[in-house]
Coordinates of C-alpha atoms in Angstrom, one line a residue:
M1 CA 0.0 -0.4 16.5
E2 CA 0.5 -0.2 20.2
R3 CA -0.7 3.4 20.4
A4 CA -3.8 2.7 18.3
V5 CA -4.8 -0.1 20.5
A6 CA -4.0 1.7 23.8
D7 CA -6.1 4.8 22.7
A8 CA -9.0 2.6 21.6
V9 CA -9.0 0.4 24.7
A10 CA -8.8 3.4 27.0
V11 CA -12.0 4.8 25.5
L12 CA -13.9 1.5 25.4
R13 CA -12.9 0.6 29.0
T14 CA -15.1 3.5 30.2
A15 CA -18.2 1.6 29.1
T16 CA -17.5 -2.1 29.8
D17 CA -20.5 -2.2 32.2
R18 CA -22.9 -1.5 29.2
D19 CA -24.8 -4.0 27.1
W20 CA -22.5 -4.5 24.2
D21 CA -24.4 -7.6 22.9
G22 CA -27.6 -5.7 22.6
T23 CA -26.2 -2.5 21.1
R24 CA -25.6 -2.1 17.4
A25 CA -22.1 -0.8 16.4
G26 CA -22.7 2.4 14.5
R27 CA -23.8 1.8 10.9
L28 CA -22.7 -1.9 11.1
E29 CA -25.2 -4.7 11.3
W30 CA -23.0 -6.2 14.1
S31 CA -23.4 -5.7 17.8
C32 CA -20.7 -3.8 19.7
R33 CA -19.6 -7.1 21.3
H34 CA -19.3 -8.8 18.0
T35 CA -17.4 -5.9 16.5
A36 CA -14.9 -5.9 19.4
E37 CA -14.3 -9.6 18.9
H38 CA -13.8 -9.0 15.2
I39 CA -11.0 -6.5 16.0
A40 CA -9.2 -9.2 18.0
S41 CA -9.8 -11.8 15.3
D42 CA -8.3 -9.6 12.5
L43 CA -5.3 -8.7 14.6
I44 CA -4.4 -12.3 15.3
A45 CA -5.2 -13.3 11.7
Y46 CA -2.8 -10.6 10.4
A47 CA -0.1 -11.7 12.8
G48 CA -0.6 -15.3 11.8
Q49 CA -0.3 -14.5 8.1
L50 CA 2.9 -12.6 8.5
A51 CA 4.5 -14.9 11.1
G52 CA 3.6 -18.0 9.1
R53 CA 4.5 -16.5 5.7
A54 CA 1.3 -17.7 4.2
Q55 CA 1.5 -17.4 0.4
H56 CA -1.8 -18.7 -1.1
A57 CA -4.6 -18.3 1.4
Y58 CA -5.5 -17.4 5.0
V59 CA -4.0 -19.7 7.6
P60 CA -7.0 -21.8 8.6
F61 CA -7.6 -20.9 12.2
E62 CA -9.7 -18.5 14.2
I63 CA -9.8 -17.1 17.7
T64 CA -12.5 -18.2 20.2
L65 CA -13.2 -16.4 23.4
D66 CA -14.3 -18.2 26.6
E67 CA -18.0 -18.3 27.1
D68 CA -17.8 -16.3 30.3
A69 CA -15.5 -13.6 28.9
G70 CA -16.9 -10.1 29.7
N71 CA -16.5 -6.9 27.8
A72 CA -13.3 -6.0 29.8
D73 CA -11.9 -9.4 28.9
V74 CA -12.5 -8.8 25.2
L75 CA -10.4 -5.6 25.5
D76 CA -7.7 -7.6 27.1
V77 CA -7.7 -9.9 24.1
I78 CA -7.5 -6.9 21.8
E79 CA -4.5 -5.7 23.7
T80 CA -2.9 -9.1 23.4
T81 CA -3.5 -9.7 19.7
G82 CA -2.4 -6.2 19.0
A83 CA 0.9 -6.9 20.8
L84 CA 1.3 -10.1 18.8
L85 CA 0.8 -8.3 15.5
A86 CA 3.2 -5.6 16.5
A87 CA 5.8 -8.3 17.4
A88 CA 5.3 -10.1 14.1
V89 CA 5.8 -6.8 12.2
R90 CA 9.0 -5.9 14.1
T91 CA 10.6 -9.3 13.7
A92 CA 9.7 -9.9 10.0
P93 CA 12.8 -10.0 7.8
P94 CA 13.0 -7.3 5.1
G95 CA 11.1 -8.2 1.9
V96 CA 8.8 -10.7 3.5
R97 CA 5.3 -10.7 2.1
A98 CA 2.3 -12.9 2.9
F99 CA -1.2 -13.5 1.4
H100 CA -3.9 -10.9 1.6
P101 CA -6.5 -10.8 -1.1
Y102 CA -6.8 -7.1 -1.8
P103 CA -5.9 -6.2 -4.4
F104 CA -2.7 -7.8 -5.5
R105 CA -2.8 -11.0 -3.3
S106 CA -0.1 -10.1 -0.8
A107 CA 1.1 -7.5 1.8
G108 CA 4.3 -6.8 3.6
P109 CA 4.9 -6.0 7.2
E110 CA 4.0 -2.3 6.7
G111 CA 0.8 -3.3 5.0
F112 CA -0.3 -5.7 7.7
A113 CA 0.5 -3.2 10.4
T114 CA -1.5 -0.5 8.6
M115 CA -4.4 -2.8 8.1
G116 CA -4.4 -3.7 11.7
I117 CA -4.3 0.0 12.7
A118 CA -7.2 0.6 10.4
E119 CA -9.3 -2.2 11.9
V120 CA -8.7 -0.8 15.4
L121 CA -9.5 2.8 14.5
L122 CA -12.6 2.2 12.4
H123 CA -14.2 -0.5 14.5
T124 CA -13.5 1.5 17.7
H125 CA -15.4 4.3 16.0
D126 CA -18.2 1.9 15.3
I127 CA -18.4 0.7 18.9
A128 CA -18.0 4.2 20.3
T129 CA -20.8 5.5 18.1
G130 CA -23.1 2.7 19.2
L131 CA -22.3 3.3 22.9
G132 CA -22.5 7.1 22.6
L133 CA -18.8 7.6 23.4
S134 CA -16.5 10.3 22.1
Y135 CA -13.6 9.0 20.1
E136 CA -11.1 10.5 17.7
P137 CA -7.8 8.8 17.0
P138 CA -4.5 10.7 16.6
A139 CA -4.3 12.5 13.2
D140 CA -0.9 11.0 12.3
L141 CA -2.3 7.5 12.6
C142 CA -5.2 8.4 10.3
E143 CA -2.9 10.0 7.8
G144 CA -0.6 7.0 7.9
V145 CA -3.5 4.7 7.1
L146 CA -4.7 6.9 4.2
T147 CA -1.2 7.3 2.6
R148 CA -0.4 3.6 2.8
I149 CA -3.5 1.6 2.1
F150 CA -5.8 4.3 0.6
P151 CA -3.5 5.7 -2.1
H152 CA -6.4 6.1 -4.5
V153 CA -8.3 8.5 -2.1
R154 CA -7.7 12.2 -2.5
P155 CA -6.7 13.7 0.9
G156 CA -9.2 15.9 2.6
E157 CA -8.6 18.9 4.9
T158 CA -8.3 16.6 7.9
A159 CA -7.4 12.9 7.9
W160 CA -10.0 11.4 10.3
P161 CA -13.1 12.6 8.5
T162 CA -11.5 11.6 5.2
L163 CA -10.9 8.1 6.5
L164 CA -14.4 7.8 7.8
W165 CA -15.8 9.0 4.4
A166 CA -13.5 6.6 2.5
T167 CA -14.9 3.7 4.4
G168 CA -18.5 4.6 4.2
R169 CA -18.8 6.0 7.7
G170 CA -19.2 9.7 7.1
E171 CA -19.6 12.5 4.6
L172 CA -17.3 15.0 3.0
P173 CA -18.4 18.2 1.3
G174 CA -18.3 17.9 -2.4
R175 CA -17.8 14.2 -2.5
A176 CA -20.4 11.5 -3.1
P177 CA -21.1 9.0 -0.3
V178 CA -19.1 5.8 -0.4
A179 CA -21.1 2.6 -0.6
E180 CA -18.4 0.1 -1.3
W181 CA -14.7 0.3 -0.6
R182 CA -11.5 -1.7 -0.2
W183 CA -8.0 -0.7 0.9
N184 CA -5.1 -1.1 -1.5
N185 CA -1.9 -2.8 -0.6
T186 CA 1.2 -2.2 -2.7
L187 CA 1.9 -4.2 -5.9
V188 CA 5.2 -6.2 -6.0
V189 CA 6.6 -7.5 -9.3
P190 CA 9.3 -10.1 -8.9
A191 CA 12.4 -10.2 -11.2
E192 CA 15.5 -12.3 -11.1
R193 CA 17.8 -10.4 -8.8
L194 CA 15.4 -7.6 -7.9
T195 CA 12.0 -7.1 -6.5
L196 CA 10.0 -4.2 -7.8
E197 CA 8.2 -2.9 -4.8
G198 CA 5.3 -0.4 -5.1
V199 CA 6.0 3.0 -3.5
T200 CA 3.1 4.4 -1.4
P201 CA 2.3 8.1 -1.3
A202 CA 3.8 8.2 2.2
A203 CA 7.1 6.9 0.9
A204 CA 6.9 9.1 -2.2
L205 CA 6.4 12.2 0.0
D206 CA 9.4 11.3 2.1
L207 CA 11.6 10.7 -1.0
S208 CA 10.6 13.9 -2.7
A209 CA 11.5 15.8 0.5
G210 CA 15.0 14.3 0.6
G211 CA 14.3 11.2 2.8
D212 CA 14.9 7.6 2.1
G213 CA 11.3 6.5 1.7
G214 CA 11.7 3.8 4.3
L215 CA 14.2 2.0 2.1
R216 CA 17.9 1.1 2.6
W217 CA 19.7 2.5 -0.4
V218 CA 23.0 1.6 -2.0
E219 CA 25.7 4.3 -2.0
G220 CA 24.6 7.4 -3.9
G221 CA 20.9 6.5 -3.8
P222 CA 18.3 7.6 -4.4
F223 CA 19.4 9.4 -7.6
T224 CA 17.8 12.7 -8.9
G225 CA 15.3 11.0 -11.2
T226 CA 13.9 8.9 -8.4
R227 CA 13.2 11.9 -6.3
E228 CA 11.6 13.8 -9.2
A229 CA 9.4 10.8 -9.9
A230 CA 8.4 10.6 -6.3
G231 CA 7.4 14.3 -6.5
M232 CA 5.1 13.4 -9.5
I233 CA 3.5 10.6 -7.4
T234 CA 2.9 13.0 -4.5
K235 CA 1.3 15.5 -6.8
A236 CA -1.0 12.8 -8.4
Y237 CA -2.0 11.6 -4.9
L238 CA -2.8 15.1 -3.7
D239 CA -4.8 15.7 -6.9
G240 CA -6.8 12.5 -6.3
V241 CA -5.7 10.9 -9.6
H242 CA -3.0 8.5 -8.4
R243 CA -3.5 4.9 -9.4
P244 CA -1.0 2.8 -7.4
E245 CA -0.4 0.1 -10.0
W246 CA 0.6 2.8 -12.5
G247 CA 2.9 4.6 -10.2
M248 CA 6.4 4.1 -9.0
F249 CA 8.4 1.0 -7.9
A250 CA 11.6 0.8 -5.9
L251 CA 14.1 -1.6 -7.3
V252 CA 15.2 -3.7 -4.2
R253 CA 18.1 -6.1 -4.5
R254 CA 17.2 -9.5 -3.2
E255 CA 20.7 -10.4 -2.0
D256 CA 20.9 -7.6 0.6
G257 CA 17.5 -5.8 0.6
R258 CA 19.0 -2.5 -0.6
A259 CA 17.3 -0.3 -3.1
V260 CA 19.3 0.4 -6.3
G261 CA 16.9 2.7 -8.1
A262 CA 13.3 3.1 -9.2
I263 CA 11.1 2.4 -12.2
G264 CA 7.5 3.3 -13.0
F265 CA 4.9 4.7 -15.3
H266 CA 4.1 8.3 -16.2
G267 CA 0.4 7.5 -15.6
A268 CA -2.3 5.0 -16.4
P269 CA -2.7 3.8 -20.0
D270 CA -4.3 6.3 -22.4
E271 CA -7.4 5.7 -24.5
D272 CA -5.3 3.8 -27.0
G273 CA -3.9 1.5 -24.3
R274 CA -0.4 3.0 -24.3
A275 CA 1.6 3.7 -21.1
E276 CA 4.9 5.3 -20.8
I277 CA 7.7 4.0 -18.5
G278 CA 10.8 5.6 -17.0
Y279 CA 13.6 4.4 -14.7
D280 CA 16.5 5.6 -12.8
L281 CA 19.5 3.9 -11.0
A282 CA 21.9 5.1 -8.3
E283 CA 25.3 5.6 -10.0
S284 CA 26.9 2.9 -7.9
A285 CA 24.4 0.3 -9.2
R286 CA 24.9 1.0 -12.9
G287 CA 26.5 -1.3 -15.4
R288 CA 25.2 -4.5 -13.8
G289 CA 22.1 -5.1 -15.9
Y290 CA 19.6 -4.0 -13.2
A291 CA 17.8 -1.5 -15.4
T292 CA 17.3 -4.1 -18.2
E293 CA 16.0 -6.6 -15.7
A294 CA 13.6 -4.2 -14.2
V295 CA 12.3 -2.9 -17.6
R296 CA 11.7 -6.5 -18.7
A297 CA 9.9 -7.4 -15.6
L298 CA 7.6 -4.4 -15.5
S299 CA 7.0 -4.6 -19.2
A300 CA 5.9 -8.2 -18.9
W301 CA 3.5 -7.4 -16.1
A302 CA 2.0 -4.5 -18.0
L303 CA 1.6 -6.2 -21.4
A304 CA -0.1 -9.2 -19.8
R305 CA -3.0 -6.9 -18.9
D306 CA -6.0 -6.4 -21.2
D307 CA -5.9 -2.6 -21.0
V308 CA -2.3 -2.3 -22.3
R309 CA -1.5 -2.5 -26.0
A310 CA 1.9 -0.8 -26.0
L311 CA 4.6 0.7 -23.8
L312 CA 6.5 3.8 -24.7
A313 CA 9.9 5.1 -23.4
T314 CA 11.7 8.3 -24.3
V315 CA 15.4 8.9 -23.9
E316 CA 17.7 11.9 -24.3
R317 CA 19.8 11.6 -27.5
D318 CA 23.1 11.5 -25.6
N319 CA 22.0 8.8 -23.1
V320 CA 23.4 5.8 -24.9
P321 CA 23.4 3.5 -21.9
S322 CA 19.6 3.9 -21.5
Q323 CA 19.1 3.4 -25.2
R324 CA 20.9 0.1 -24.9
V325 CA 18.8 -0.9 -21.9
L326 CA 15.6 -0.5 -24.0
A327 CA 17.0 -2.3 -26.9
R328 CA 18.0 -5.3 -24.7
A329 CA 14.5 -5.3 -23.2
G330 CA 13.0 -5.6 -26.7
F331 CA 11.9 -2.1 -27.4
V332 CA 12.2 -0.8 -30.9
Q333 CA 12.8 2.8 -32.0
V334 CA 9.9 4.8 -33.3
P335 CA 9.5 8.5 -34.4
D336 CA 11.0 11.0 -31.9
V337 CA 8.8 12.6 -29.3
D338 CA 9.6 16.2 -28.3
D339 CA 13.2 16.0 -29.6
L340 CA 13.8 12.8 -27.6
F341 CA 14.5 9.3 -29.0
A342 CA 11.3 7.2 -28.5
Y343 CA 11.0 3.5 -28.1
E344 CA 8.0 1.2 -28.1
L345 CA 7.3 -2.3 -27.0
R346 CA 4.2 -4.3 -28.0
P347 CA 2.9 -7.7 -27.0

C-alpha cells in the first residue's frame, strides 16, 4: 500500500499547479480533482470498515476536505489515508473480515489492502491521463491486484495492460472491450470449528510451488492433495476458466488460525447441475472430525444455490476413513466412477 501511494503521489506532485477541477480524468466523467478526493475517500472508508469490523453495511461516515485545500493538500490526504489503511491491515487479527458488497458481502485484510491498491493505481492512471502525465505502476503491484481480486480474469502478457483492460480502461488483442466490471473478493464459508476460506490464484500458485499460500499450517501441512489441487486452480486461472466460488478453500481452525487442510470443487456445476468435491487434511489434523465438518458446510452452501442439483465425490476403494466422512455428511453410494467408489448428495 505504501509503495503504491508513494509512486502515485510522486507522479501527481509534478502537476499540482495545473487546473485539476477543470480537467477530466481520463475516461471518467469526474474531474481530476474529484478523482483524487475519491482515492482518499476510498482509502479511509476501507480502513474504517476493517478497523471497525463492520459486518452489515458501510460505516456511515465520509471524509471532507477543507474548502481552501489545494491539489498538493489533496495528495497529503491520500498519503495519510493510505497510511491509515496500511496500519489497519497490519494490526487486524487473523481471520477478521468486514463488510464489502462485492461479491460475497465481506473482505479480509488482504482484500481491503488489495482494493486500496487498485483504487490508487487505477485512479492515478485516470488523473495522469487527463493531465498528460506518464504513469505506469510496478508490475508486481498490478499482478498482485489481478491474482487477488480479479481471479476470473485470464492473465495477459503483462499485468498493467491487463488490469487496465479488465477495468474498462484499455484494449487487449483478441479480447472484447470491457464495459462493466467488478472485482472479486474471496468467499468464506463458516463452520463450527473451522472457517472455509477461499484460496486466491496468488495463494494457489504459492502452494503449488511448495509455499504456504500465506497460511499458518499445522504440523505436516499442507498435504500432497492440497498442493495438487492448488496446481489445478493455478492452471484454471492461467487458462481463464477459474470461477472463484467453485475453486479451493483452506480449512482454517478458529481456535488458533492454523490451516488444517483444504476442500473444494473440481469445477463449476455441469449442465445437469452436478458438481464434484474433494478434500484433504494434514496427517496431524486427522481423526478429529474436521473433514466431516468441512464437507457438511460446503455441501450446505452449494446445495442452497439454484444452479446445484447434486454433489458428487469419488474415493479410492481402500480409503475407508474418507468413505466414512462422506457417509457421516449424508452422501449415499452410487455406481462407481472410473473404478472409484462414488458418493452423491442431493438437496
